[in-house]
Coordinates of C-alpha atoms in Angstrom, one line a residue:
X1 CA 62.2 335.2 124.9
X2 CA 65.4 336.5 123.4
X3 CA 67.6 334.0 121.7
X4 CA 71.5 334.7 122.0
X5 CA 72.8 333.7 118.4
X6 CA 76.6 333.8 118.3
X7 CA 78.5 333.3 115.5
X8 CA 80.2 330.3 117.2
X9 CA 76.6 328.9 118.4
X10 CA 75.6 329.0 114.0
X11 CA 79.0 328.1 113.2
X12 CA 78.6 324.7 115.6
X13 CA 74.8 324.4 114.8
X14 CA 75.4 324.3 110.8
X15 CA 78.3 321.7 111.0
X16 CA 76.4 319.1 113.2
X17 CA 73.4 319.5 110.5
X18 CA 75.9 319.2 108.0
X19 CA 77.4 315.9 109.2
X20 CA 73.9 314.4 110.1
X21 CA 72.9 314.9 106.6
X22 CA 76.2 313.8 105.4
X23 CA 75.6 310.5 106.9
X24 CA 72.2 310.4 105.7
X25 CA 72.9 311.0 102.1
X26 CA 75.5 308.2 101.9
X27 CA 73.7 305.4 103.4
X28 CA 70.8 306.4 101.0
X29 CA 73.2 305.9 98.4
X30 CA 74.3 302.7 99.2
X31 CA 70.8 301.3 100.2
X32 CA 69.5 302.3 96.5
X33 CA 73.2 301.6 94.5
X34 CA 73.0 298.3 92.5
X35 CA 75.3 295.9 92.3
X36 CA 76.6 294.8 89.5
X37 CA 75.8 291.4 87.6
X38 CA 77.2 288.4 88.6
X39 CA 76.6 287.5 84.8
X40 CA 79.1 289.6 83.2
X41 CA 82.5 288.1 82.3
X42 CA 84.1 290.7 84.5
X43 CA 82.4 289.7 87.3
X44 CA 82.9 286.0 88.1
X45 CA 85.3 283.0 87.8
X46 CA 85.0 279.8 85.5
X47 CA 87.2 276.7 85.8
X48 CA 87.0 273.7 83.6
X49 CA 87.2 270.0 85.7
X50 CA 86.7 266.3 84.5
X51 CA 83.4 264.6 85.4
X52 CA 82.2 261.7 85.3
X53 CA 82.2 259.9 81.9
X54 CA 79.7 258.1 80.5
X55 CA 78.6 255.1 77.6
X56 CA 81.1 256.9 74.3
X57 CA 81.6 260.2 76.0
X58 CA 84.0 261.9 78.4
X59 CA 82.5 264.8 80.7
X60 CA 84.3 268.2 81.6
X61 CA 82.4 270.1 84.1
X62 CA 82.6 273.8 83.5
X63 CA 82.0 275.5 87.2
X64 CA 81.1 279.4 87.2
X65 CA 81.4 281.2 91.1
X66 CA 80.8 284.9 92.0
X67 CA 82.0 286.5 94.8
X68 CA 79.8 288.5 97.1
X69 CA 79.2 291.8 96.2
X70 CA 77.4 290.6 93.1
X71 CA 73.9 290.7 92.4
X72 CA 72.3 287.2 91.3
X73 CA 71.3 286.9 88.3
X74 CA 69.3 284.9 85.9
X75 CA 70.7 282.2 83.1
X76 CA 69.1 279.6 80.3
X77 CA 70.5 277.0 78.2
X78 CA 74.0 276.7 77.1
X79 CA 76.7 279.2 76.1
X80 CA 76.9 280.4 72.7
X81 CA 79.9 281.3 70.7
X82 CA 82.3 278.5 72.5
X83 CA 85.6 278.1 71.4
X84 CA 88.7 276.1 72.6
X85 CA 92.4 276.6 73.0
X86 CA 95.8 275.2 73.8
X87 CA 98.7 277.5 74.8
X88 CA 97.1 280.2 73.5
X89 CA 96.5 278.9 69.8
X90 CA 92.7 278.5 68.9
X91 CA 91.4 274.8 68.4
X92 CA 89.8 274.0 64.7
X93 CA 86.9 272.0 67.3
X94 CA 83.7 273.8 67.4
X95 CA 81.1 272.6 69.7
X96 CA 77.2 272.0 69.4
X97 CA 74.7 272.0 72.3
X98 CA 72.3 270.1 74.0
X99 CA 69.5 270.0 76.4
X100 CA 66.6 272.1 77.8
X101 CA 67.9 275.7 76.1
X102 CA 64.6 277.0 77.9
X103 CA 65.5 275.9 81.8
X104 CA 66.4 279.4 83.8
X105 CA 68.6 279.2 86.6
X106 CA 69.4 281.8 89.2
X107 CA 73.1 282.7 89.5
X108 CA 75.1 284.5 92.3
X109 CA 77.5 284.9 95.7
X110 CA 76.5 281.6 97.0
X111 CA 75.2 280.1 93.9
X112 CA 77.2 278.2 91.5
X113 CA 76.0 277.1 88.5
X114 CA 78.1 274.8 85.9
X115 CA 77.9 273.5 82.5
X116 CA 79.0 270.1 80.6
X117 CA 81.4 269.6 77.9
X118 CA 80.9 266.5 76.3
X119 CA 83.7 265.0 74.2
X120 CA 83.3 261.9 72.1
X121 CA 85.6 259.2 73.5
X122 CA 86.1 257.9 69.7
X123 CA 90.2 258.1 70.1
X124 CA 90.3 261.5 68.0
X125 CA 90.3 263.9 71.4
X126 CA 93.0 266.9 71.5
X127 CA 94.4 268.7 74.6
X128 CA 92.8 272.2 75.0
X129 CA 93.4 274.1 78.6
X130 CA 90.7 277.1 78.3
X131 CA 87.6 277.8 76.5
X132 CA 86.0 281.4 75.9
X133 CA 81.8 281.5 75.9
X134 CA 79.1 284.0 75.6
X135 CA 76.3 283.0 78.6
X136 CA 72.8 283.7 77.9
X137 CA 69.9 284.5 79.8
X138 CA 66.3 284.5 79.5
X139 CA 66.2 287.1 76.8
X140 CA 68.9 286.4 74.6
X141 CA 73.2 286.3 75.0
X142 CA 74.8 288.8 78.0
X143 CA 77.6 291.1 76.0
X144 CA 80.7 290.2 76.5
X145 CA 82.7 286.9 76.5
X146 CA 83.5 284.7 79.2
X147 CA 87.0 282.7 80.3
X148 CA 87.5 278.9 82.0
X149 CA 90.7 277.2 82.5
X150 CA 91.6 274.2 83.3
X151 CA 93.0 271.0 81.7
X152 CA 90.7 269.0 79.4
X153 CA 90.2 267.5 75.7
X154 CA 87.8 268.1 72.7
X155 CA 87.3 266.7 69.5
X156 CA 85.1 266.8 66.8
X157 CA 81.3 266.2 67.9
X158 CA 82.2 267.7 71.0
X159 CA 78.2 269.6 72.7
X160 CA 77.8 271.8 75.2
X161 CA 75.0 271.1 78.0
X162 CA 72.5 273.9 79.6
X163 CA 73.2 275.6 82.5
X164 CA 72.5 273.9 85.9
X165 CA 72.3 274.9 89.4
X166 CA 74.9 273.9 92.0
X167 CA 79.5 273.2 91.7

């Protein structure tokens, strides 16, 4: 049997193959491509609220969210390296931290996590309206430095709470 092999018939042959493979190559890569971490700054959204207070203290609830697109990811304990502002100009208030700094949580699209600032309500509180963190995971801080805004108060003796699942 004699096959008839035009140039057209090749020509038509090679760009079918060419576009099957195509298609092939790029789902490939997006099946295997990783997203990237909902636990750098970059990649999610922190806004400060007032909770609850309790006996001596008054609560801000610090509320991170990721969009989808992100991959979860894992965090422990409380931030690191938190400072506070006002307009801009840094507050002299640093913070301490309490809890479980061992407790992992996972973080991600559909999986808000949050931390609490807790202010003394001793009478010696200051308006701030952002505060810039470092997050930290199992195995030590994530590089880079995180940003939540919203209107809230700190003073001296003010502590920082773990990480905890949910808004």
């Amino acid at each position: 049997m004699r096959l008839n092999r035009t140039p057209a018939t090749v020509a038509a042959a090679l760009a079918l193959a060419a576009v099957a493979g195509a298609g092939t190559a790029r789902a490939a890569a997006v099946d295997n491509a990783a997203a990237p971490s909902a636990c750098r700054p970059a990649n999610h959204l922190a806004k400060i609220t007032r909770d609850r207070a309790s006996s001596g203290h008054v609560h801000f609830r610090v509320t991170l969210t990721a969009a989808n697109g992100y991959a979860a990811c894992q965090l422990a304990g409380s931030p690191t390296g938190v400072a506070f502002a006002h307009h801009g100009s840094a507050l002299a208030v640093r913070a301490g931290r309490y809890g479980d700094q061992g407790a992992v949580v996972t973080f991600g699209p559909g999986r808000p996590v949050h931390f609490d600032i807790q202010v003394p309500n001793d009478g010696h509180r200051v308006r701030a309206d952002e505060a810039t963190f470092t997050l930290r995971a199992p195995g030590g801080e994530i590089p880079g430095t995180s940003v939540a805004e919203g209107s809230f108060e700190v003073a001296p003796g003010t502590i920082i709470g773990p990480v905890r699942p949910g808004a």
